[in-house]
Amino acid sequence: MNKIYLDHAATTPVAPEVFKAMEPYLTQFYGNPSSIYSIAQKAAMAVSEAREKVAALIGADDEREIIFTSGGTEADNLAIKGAAMALQNKGKHIITSKIEHHAVLHTCEYLEKYLGFDITYLDVDDEGFVSPESVAEAIREDTILVTIMMANNEIGTIEPIKEIGEIVEKHDIYFHTDAVQAVGQIPVDVNELKVDLLSLSAHKFNGPKGVGALYIRKGTRIVPQISGGAQERKRRAGTENVPGIVGLGKAAEIAGEKLESKAEEVSRLRDKLIQGIEEKINEVVLNGPRGKDRLPNNVNFCFRYVEGESILLNLDMLGIAASSGSACTSGSLDPSHVLLAIGRPHETAHGSLRLTLGLDNTEEDIDYLLEVLPGIIQKLRDMSPLYEG
């Protein structure tokens, strides 16, 4: 049976070069980077080198602006809670959007519920774009933070972060972007984007799980969210995950080298997949934009009259791993908040399928999917009391 992985937005396989780079720091140079003996200092040097590689990938001026975390969720929490607590005497208003990852939305809800912050949740258009004008209109005297994702994890929309950043900068407000889905897929430059805070996660671009980073622009005030030692310039306590950090650094290095060629190849397969689905299956709706404003690896459709979970189960039986949305909402009976925000009716949103590509995918993978998916959809529709054929 074919084994085809089409859920790279959920996680990616660790690249062989990344695994090889990590291994010595699990078995040989296992010292605590805060210690002074040689095997510990070897680990400390490796952490420093990884910091430089991550900084280079996102265009940071100084590697000391990179703070290592346990992943994208922690990075989002540190950015939003940390900035909010540092600036709460100035104001308690935060602006975000309705299609953010739950790591952002639930963090904002926490601040709202427990610490009395006022959150504005911006609407998006039918392709998932946040309007820079809507950000400008939402800014108030007491606004201290704007947090808008760089690219949506479900429908692949690449937001106008640079334009939003220019607006936010004029008001002397902190600007955070959750770039977990963007880093390693498209070019990211923190200075061009004018962001003060940026979250990323290693396992989204062929690094290990359990490690990520938060870019904190020099001069940006943050209240640490984990108390303890003085690691990470006193921004994030706890002994560093040296093997994971080394893996993140290596993955960042590889991503930078392959960024252009990967985007070109993966977007070609993406467009073939979108065209094939629209030609072979009726009553389908593409979620998100087409072309350059969409992540190179993202395809997301709604299939009317069927349930997304049933599509996934049938694909899995044929050796294809896919998703109906964010992996972080797996098990939820509610339709995607992203699809509802772009105007999909509940019954349509329930029939969503997300296919996200990686460098390990081939033309043959796409051909096989396009061969089996129409039959799956027709079989499920034949069973639906809503479908009249």
Short mmCIF file of C-alpha atoms in Angstrom, two decimals:
data_model
loop_
_atom_site.label_atom_id
_atom_site.label_comp_id
_atom_site.label_asym_id
_atom_site.label_seq_id
_atom_site.Cartn_x
_atom_site.Cartn_y
_atom_site.Cartn_z
CA MET A 1 0.00 0.00 0.00
CA ASN A 2 1.15 3.55 -0.71
CA LYS A 3 2.26 5.56 2.33
CA ILE A 4 1.80 9.22 1.55
CA TYR A 5 2.17 11.96 4.15
CA LEU A 6 0.20 15.12 3.37
CA ASP A 7 0.00 16.75 6.79
CA HIS A 8 3.20 18.80 6.95
CA ALA A 9 1.38 21.73 8.60
CA ALA A 10 0.80 19.49 11.61
CA THR A 11 4.40 18.31 11.81
CA THR A 12 7.27 17.32 9.54
CA PRO A 13 9.76 14.44 9.57
CA VAL A 14 13.13 15.24 11.09
CA ALA A 15 15.68 15.67 8.30
CA PRO A 16 18.53 13.11 8.42
CA GLU A 17 21.11 15.93 8.65
CA VAL A 18 19.22 17.37 11.63
CA PHE A 19 19.14 14.04 13.45
CA LYS A 20 22.85 13.57 12.79
CA ALA A 21 23.64 17.02 14.18
CA MET A 22 21.62 16.35 17.35
CA GLU A 23 22.99 12.91 18.21
CA PRO A 24 26.35 13.91 19.80
CA TYR A 25 24.51 16.17 22.26
CA LEU A 26 22.44 13.24 23.49
CA THR A 27 25.29 10.80 23.96
CA GLN A 28 28.64 12.62 24.07
CA PHE A 29 28.38 16.33 24.84
CA TYR A 30 25.53 15.98 27.31
CA GLY A 31 26.75 18.55 29.84
CA ASN A 32 24.58 21.35 31.24
CA PRO A 33 25.48 24.49 29.23
CA SER A 34 25.63 26.51 32.46
CA SER A 35 28.51 24.41 33.83
CA ILE A 36 32.18 25.28 33.26
CA TYR A 37 33.81 21.94 32.34
CA SER A 38 34.59 21.04 28.75
CA ILE A 39 31.65 18.81 27.79
CA ALA A 40 29.31 21.48 29.15
CA GLN A 41 31.10 24.27 27.31
CA LYS A 42 30.85 22.25 24.10
CA ALA A 43 27.09 22.20 24.65
CA ALA A 44 27.07 25.95 25.36
CA MET A 45 28.94 26.64 22.12
CA ALA A 46 26.43 24.52 20.20
CA VAL A 47 23.53 26.52 21.66
CA SER A 48 25.25 29.75 20.67
CA GLU A 49 25.83 28.53 17.11
CA ALA A 50 22.19 27.46 16.81
CA ARG A 51 21.09 30.89 18.01
CA GLU A 52 23.12 32.49 15.21
CA LYS A 53 21.54 30.20 12.60
CA VAL A 54 17.99 30.96 13.73
CA ALA A 55 18.74 34.69 13.77
CA ALA A 56 20.10 34.44 10.21
CA LEU A 57 16.99 32.65 8.94
CA ILE A 58 14.66 35.45 10.08
CA GLY A 59 16.99 38.40 9.46
CA ALA A 60 17.53 39.34 13.12
CA ASP A 61 20.33 41.86 13.75
CA ASP A 62 21.64 40.13 16.87
CA GLU A 63 21.52 36.45 17.84
CA ARG A 64 20.85 37.60 21.43
CA GLU A 65 17.37 38.58 20.23
CA ILE A 66 16.56 34.83 19.91
CA ILE A 67 15.10 33.15 23.00
CA PHE A 68 14.69 29.37 22.86
CA THR A 69 11.37 27.88 24.04
CA SER A 70 9.65 24.50 24.08
CA GLY A 71 7.83 25.33 20.83
CA GLY A 72 5.49 27.74 19.10
CA THR A 73 2.80 27.63 21.78
CA GLU A 74 5.19 28.67 24.52
CA ALA A 75 6.68 31.35 22.27
CA ASP A 76 3.20 32.79 21.65
CA ASN A 77 2.41 32.72 25.36
CA LEU A 78 5.69 34.40 26.30
CA ALA A 79 5.25 37.09 23.66
CA ILE A 80 1.64 37.97 24.44
CA LYS A 81 1.50 37.49 28.21
CA GLY A 82 5.01 38.81 28.65
CA ALA A 83 4.37 42.02 26.71
CA ALA A 84 0.92 42.52 28.25
CA MET A 85 2.24 42.24 31.80
CA ALA A 86 5.21 44.50 31.06
CA LEU A 87 3.01 47.24 29.60
CA GLN A 88 -0.22 46.96 31.61
CA ASN A 89 0.40 50.26 33.38
CA LYS A 90 0.37 51.95 29.96
CA GLY A 91 -2.84 50.25 28.77
CA LYS A 92 -4.73 46.96 28.65
CA HIS A 93 -5.99 46.81 25.07
CA ILE A 94 -4.75 44.14 22.63
CA ILE A 95 -5.68 43.66 18.96
CA THR A 96 -5.73 40.25 17.27
CA SER A 97 -7.77 38.46 14.59
CA LYS A 98 -10.50 35.84 14.63
CA ILE A 99 -8.41 33.30 12.67
CA GLU A 100 -5.35 33.07 14.93
CA HIS A 101 -4.03 29.74 16.18
CA HIS A 102 -5.50 28.77 19.53
CA ALA A 103 -2.11 29.37 21.15
CA VAL A 104 -2.81 33.06 20.50
CA LEU A 105 -6.60 33.11 20.91
CA HIS A 106 -6.64 31.20 24.20
CA THR A 107 -3.78 33.31 25.55
CA CYS A 108 -5.75 36.45 24.75
CA GLU A 109 -8.84 34.93 26.37
CA TYR A 110 -6.77 34.19 29.48
CA LEU A 111 -5.66 37.82 29.73
CA GLU A 112 -9.25 38.93 29.18
CA LYS A 113 -10.77 36.60 31.77
CA TYR A 114 -8.20 36.65 34.55
CA LEU A 115 -6.27 39.91 34.21
CA GLY A 116 -8.89 42.32 32.89
CA PHE A 117 -7.46 43.02 29.45
CA ASP A 118 -9.71 44.21 26.62
CA ILE A 119 -9.21 42.23 23.39
CA THR A 120 -10.37 43.31 19.93
CA TYR A 121 -10.84 40.34 17.58
CA LEU A 122 -10.69 41.60 13.99
CA ASP A 123 -12.81 40.14 11.21
CA VAL A 124 -11.20 38.78 8.04
CA ASP A 125 -12.45 38.71 4.45
CA ASP A 126 -13.64 35.60 2.62
CA GLU A 127 -10.06 34.56 1.80
CA GLY A 128 -8.82 35.06 5.34
CA PHE A 129 -7.03 38.39 4.97
CA VAL A 130 -6.77 40.85 7.83
CA SER A 131 -7.16 44.36 6.46
CA PRO A 132 -4.38 46.77 7.54
CA GLU A 133 -7.06 49.46 7.62
CA SER A 134 -9.04 47.47 10.19
CA VAL A 135 -5.95 47.34 12.39
CA ALA A 136 -5.52 51.10 12.11
CA GLU A 137 -9.17 51.70 12.98
CA ALA A 138 -8.97 49.43 16.04
CA ILE A 139 -5.97 51.15 17.61
CA ARG A 140 -6.82 53.17 20.74
CA GLU A 141 -4.93 55.27 23.25
CA ASP A 142 -4.62 52.27 25.56
CA THR A 143 -3.56 49.75 22.86
CA ILE A 144 -0.26 48.11 23.84
CA LEU A 145 0.02 45.10 21.53
CA VAL A 146 -1.08 43.90 18.12
CA THR A 147 -0.71 40.16 17.38
CA ILE A 148 -1.51 38.94 13.86
CA MET A 149 -0.28 35.64 12.42
CA MET A 150 2.02 35.73 9.40
CA ALA A 151 0.35 32.80 7.64
CA ASN A 152 -2.74 30.83 8.57
CA ASN A 153 -2.17 27.21 9.54
CA GLU A 154 -5.47 25.97 8.09
CA ILE A 155 -6.14 27.85 4.85
CA GLY A 156 -2.63 29.09 4.03
CA THR A 157 -3.42 32.80 3.75
CA ILE A 158 -0.26 34.94 3.97
CA GLU A 159 -1.20 38.10 5.84
CA PRO A 160 -0.02 41.63 4.92
CA ILE A 161 2.30 41.76 7.92
CA LYS A 162 4.64 44.37 6.48
CA GLU A 163 1.77 46.81 5.86
CA ILE A 164 0.32 46.16 9.32
CA GLY A 165 3.79 46.57 10.84
CA GLU A 166 4.18 50.01 9.27
CA ILE A 167 0.88 51.09 10.81
CA VAL A 168 1.67 49.70 14.25
CA GLU A 169 5.16 51.22 14.27
CA LYS A 170 3.75 54.75 13.87
CA HIS A 171 1.75 54.32 17.08
CA ASP A 172 4.65 53.06 19.21
CA ILE A 173 2.84 49.78 19.94
CA TYR A 174 4.43 46.34 20.18
CA PHE A 175 3.75 44.06 17.20
CA HIS A 176 3.88 40.26 17.47
CA THR A 177 3.42 37.75 14.68
CA ASP A 178 2.92 34.01 15.04
CA ALA A 179 5.13 32.87 12.15
CA VAL A 180 5.08 29.17 13.03
CA GLN A 181 3.64 28.18 9.64
CA ALA A 182 5.65 30.75 7.67
CA VAL A 183 9.24 30.21 8.82
CA GLY A 184 10.92 27.66 6.58
CA GLN A 185 8.21 28.03 3.91
CA ILE A 186 8.54 31.64 2.76
CA PRO A 187 11.12 34.42 3.28
CA VAL A 188 10.90 36.04 6.73
CA ASP A 189 12.75 39.23 7.69
CA VAL A 190 11.88 40.75 11.05
CA ASN A 191 13.19 44.18 10.08
CA GLU A 192 11.30 44.32 6.80
CA LEU A 193 8.14 43.16 8.58
CA LYS A 194 8.69 45.67 11.42
CA VAL A 195 7.78 43.14 14.10
CA ASP A 196 8.99 43.34 17.70
CA LEU A 197 8.17 39.72 18.51
CA LEU A 198 8.03 36.63 16.28
CA SER A 199 7.26 33.00 17.18
CA LEU A 200 8.58 29.92 15.37
CA SER A 201 8.73 26.16 15.90
CA ALA A 202 11.35 23.64 14.74
CA HIS A 203 9.06 20.74 13.90
CA LYS A 204 7.26 22.73 11.19
CA PHE A 205 10.39 22.76 9.00
CA ASN A 206 12.00 19.35 9.52
CA GLY A 207 13.41 19.98 12.97
CA PRO A 208 12.58 18.13 16.21
CA LYS A 209 9.44 18.56 18.29
CA GLY A 210 9.64 20.24 21.66
CA VAL A 211 11.76 23.23 20.69
CA GLY A 212 11.01 26.63 19.20
CA ALA A 213 12.07 30.24 19.56
CA LEU A 214 10.79 33.72 20.19
CA TYR A 215 12.45 36.68 18.51
CA ILE A 216 12.43 39.67 20.87
CA ARG A 217 13.68 42.89 19.29
CA LYS A 218 16.32 44.68 21.35
CA GLY A 219 14.64 47.07 23.79
CA THR A 220 11.31 45.21 23.85
CA ARG A 221 10.09 44.70 27.42
CA ILE A 222 8.91 41.23 28.41
CA VAL A 223 7.90 39.73 31.76
CA PRO A 224 9.23 36.11 31.92
CA GLN A 225 6.54 33.44 32.20
CA ILE A 226 8.73 30.68 33.64
CA SER A 227 10.63 31.51 36.83
CA GLY A 228 13.87 29.87 37.90
CA GLY A 229 17.43 30.26 36.71
CA ALA A 230 19.03 32.94 34.57
CA GLN A 231 18.98 31.01 31.27
CA GLU A 232 18.07 32.72 27.99
CA ARG A 233 19.12 36.18 29.25
CA LYS A 234 16.65 35.79 32.15
CA ARG A 235 13.74 35.64 29.70
CA ARG A 236 13.04 31.89 29.96
CA ALA A 237 14.28 29.84 32.92
CA GLY A 238 15.19 26.15 32.72
CA THR A 239 18.10 24.06 31.54
CA GLU A 240 18.37 24.37 27.77
CA ASN A 241 17.21 21.50 25.57
CA VAL A 242 20.59 21.29 23.88
CA PRO A 243 19.88 18.47 21.37
CA GLY A 244 16.60 20.12 20.38
CA ILE A 245 18.20 23.54 20.04
CA VAL A 246 21.01 22.08 17.90
CA GLY A 247 18.34 20.43 15.75
CA LEU A 248 16.46 23.71 15.40
CA GLY A 249 19.66 25.46 14.36
CA LYS A 250 20.48 22.83 11.74
CA ALA A 251 16.91 22.85 10.42
CA ALA A 252 17.07 26.65 10.17
CA GLU A 253 20.34 26.43 8.24
CA ILE A 254 18.91 23.90 5.78
CA ALA A 255 15.65 25.83 5.42
CA GLY A 256 17.55 28.97 4.49
CA GLU A 257 19.58 27.15 1.85
CA LYS A 258 16.56 25.42 0.27
CA LEU A 259 13.89 28.09 0.74
CA GLU A 260 13.60 29.24 -2.86
CA SER A 261 13.87 25.83 -4.53
CA LYS A 262 11.49 24.24 -2.03
CA ALA A 263 8.85 26.93 -2.50
CA GLU A 264 9.05 26.58 -6.28
CA GLU A 265 8.68 22.80 -6.30
CA VAL A 266 6.07 22.53 -3.57
CA SER A 267 3.90 25.33 -4.99
CA ARG A 268 3.93 23.56 -8.36
CA LEU A 269 2.53 20.42 -6.73
CA ARG A 270 0.07 22.54 -4.75
CA ASP A 271 -1.34 24.14 -7.89
CA LYS A 272 -1.60 20.78 -9.63
CA LEU A 273 -3.52 19.41 -6.66
CA ILE A 274 -5.91 22.37 -6.53
CA GLN A 275 -6.57 22.19 -10.26
CA GLY A 276 -7.07 18.41 -10.17
CA ILE A 277 -9.58 18.50 -7.32
CA GLU A 278 -11.61 21.27 -8.96
CA GLU A 279 -11.65 19.39 -12.29
CA LYS A 280 -12.52 15.96 -10.89
CA ILE A 281 -14.98 16.74 -8.08
CA ASN A 282 -18.04 18.99 -8.13
CA GLU A 283 -19.53 20.96 -5.21
CA VAL A 284 -16.12 21.91 -3.79
CA VAL A 285 -14.94 25.23 -2.35
CA LEU A 286 -11.29 26.27 -2.12
CA ASN A 287 -10.58 27.90 1.22
CA GLY A 288 -8.04 30.71 1.14
CA PRO A 289 -6.49 32.63 -1.76
CA ARG A 290 -4.75 31.40 -4.88
CA GLY A 291 -1.19 32.07 -6.01
CA LYS A 292 1.51 34.06 -4.25
CA ASP A 293 -0.65 35.05 -1.27
CA ARG A 294 -1.01 31.40 -0.25
CA LEU A 295 1.59 29.27 1.53
CA PRO A 296 3.41 27.16 -1.10
CA ASN A 297 2.50 23.88 0.61
CA ASN A 298 -1.15 24.47 1.56
CA VAL A 299 -4.35 23.12 -0.02
CA ASN A 300 -7.68 23.36 1.81
CA PHE A 301 -11.09 22.46 0.37
CA CYS A 302 -14.61 22.06 1.67
CA PHE A 303 -16.57 19.19 0.09
CA ARG A 304 -20.30 19.74 0.39
CA TYR A 305 -22.55 17.00 1.83
CA VAL A 306 -19.72 15.03 3.52
CA GLU A 307 -17.89 15.04 6.87
CA GLY A 308 -14.20 15.82 6.92
CA GLU A 309 -13.48 13.08 9.45
CA SER A 310 -14.99 10.45 7.15
CA ILE A 311 -12.76 11.65 4.31
CA LEU A 312 -9.70 11.32 6.55
CA LEU A 313 -10.58 7.79 7.64
CA ASN A 314 -11.07 6.67 4.05
CA LEU A 315 -7.82 8.28 2.94
CA ASP A 316 -5.96 6.64 5.81
CA MET A 317 -7.23 3.22 4.74
CA LEU A 318 -5.64 3.92 1.36
CA GLY A 319 -2.32 5.00 2.89
CA ILE A 320 -2.76 8.78 2.80
CA ALA A 321 -2.32 10.90 5.94
CA ALA A 322 -4.15 14.23 5.83
CA SER A 323 -6.04 16.60 8.12
CA SER A 324 -9.31 18.46 8.39
CA GLY A 325 -7.68 21.48 10.02
CA SER A 326 -5.36 22.30 12.89
CA ALA A 327 -3.89 19.27 14.66
CA CYS A 328 -4.33 21.19 17.92
CA THR A 329 -8.13 20.95 17.62
CA SER A 330 -8.24 17.22 16.86
CA GLY A 331 -11.17 15.62 18.66
CA SER A 332 -13.29 18.77 18.67
CA LEU A 333 -16.81 18.39 17.28
CA ASP A 334 -17.01 22.08 16.42
CA PRO A 335 -16.26 23.22 12.86
CA SER A 336 -13.07 25.18 12.27
CA HIS A 337 -13.18 28.71 13.70
CA VAL A 338 -11.11 29.79 10.70
CA LEU A 339 -13.65 28.49 8.17
CA LEU A 340 -16.52 30.09 10.08
CA ALA A 341 -14.62 33.38 10.16
CA ILE A 342 -14.28 33.41 6.34
CA GLY A 343 -18.01 32.85 5.99
CA ARG A 344 -18.39 29.11 5.45
CA PRO A 345 -21.72 27.75 6.78
CA HIS A 346 -21.44 25.20 9.58
CA GLU A 347 -22.54 22.30 7.38
CA THR A 348 -19.97 23.20 4.72
CA ALA A 349 -17.16 23.81 7.21
CA HIS A 350 -17.63 20.28 8.59
CA GLY A 351 -16.57 18.89 5.20
CA SER A 352 -13.08 20.37 5.13
CA LEU A 353 -9.87 18.67 4.05
CA ARG A 354 -6.39 20.16 4.52
CA LEU A 355 -3.53 18.76 2.44
CA THR A 356 -0.10 20.18 3.23
CA LEU A 357 2.96 19.24 1.23
CA GLY A 358 6.66 18.79 1.92
CA LEU A 359 9.86 18.10 0.01
CA ASP A 360 9.32 14.37 0.38
CA ASN A 361 6.13 14.52 -1.72
CA THR A 362 6.24 13.62 -5.39
CA GLU A 363 4.22 14.01 -8.57
CA GLU A 364 3.15 10.37 -8.11
CA ASP A 365 1.74 11.18 -4.67
CA ILE A 366 -0.48 13.87 -6.18
CA ASP A 367 -1.58 11.58 -9.02
CA TYR A 368 -2.52 8.84 -6.56
CA LEU A 369 -4.53 11.20 -4.37
CA LEU A 370 -6.38 12.58 -7.38
CA GLU A 371 -7.10 9.01 -8.44
CA VAL A 372 -8.68 7.90 -5.15
CA LEU A 373 -10.24 11.07 -3.69
CA PRO A 374 -13.14 11.45 -6.18
CA GLY A 375 -14.33 7.93 -5.41
CA ILE A 376 -14.16 8.55 -1.67
CA ILE A 377 -16.19 11.74 -1.95
CA GLN A 378 -18.81 10.09 -4.18
CA LYS A 379 -19.13 7.11 -1.84
CA LEU A 380 -19.67 9.38 1.16
CA ARG A 381 -22.14 11.56 -0.71
CA ASP A 382 -24.15 8.52 -1.77
CA MET A 383 -24.56 7.78 1.95
CA SER A 384 -25.62 11.35 2.80
CA PRO A 385 -29.35 12.17 3.13
CA LEU A 386 -28.50 15.75 2.07
CA TYR A 387 -26.99 14.83 -1.29
CA GLU A 388 -29.36 14.53 -4.23
CA GLY A 389 -26.76 13.72 -6.87
#
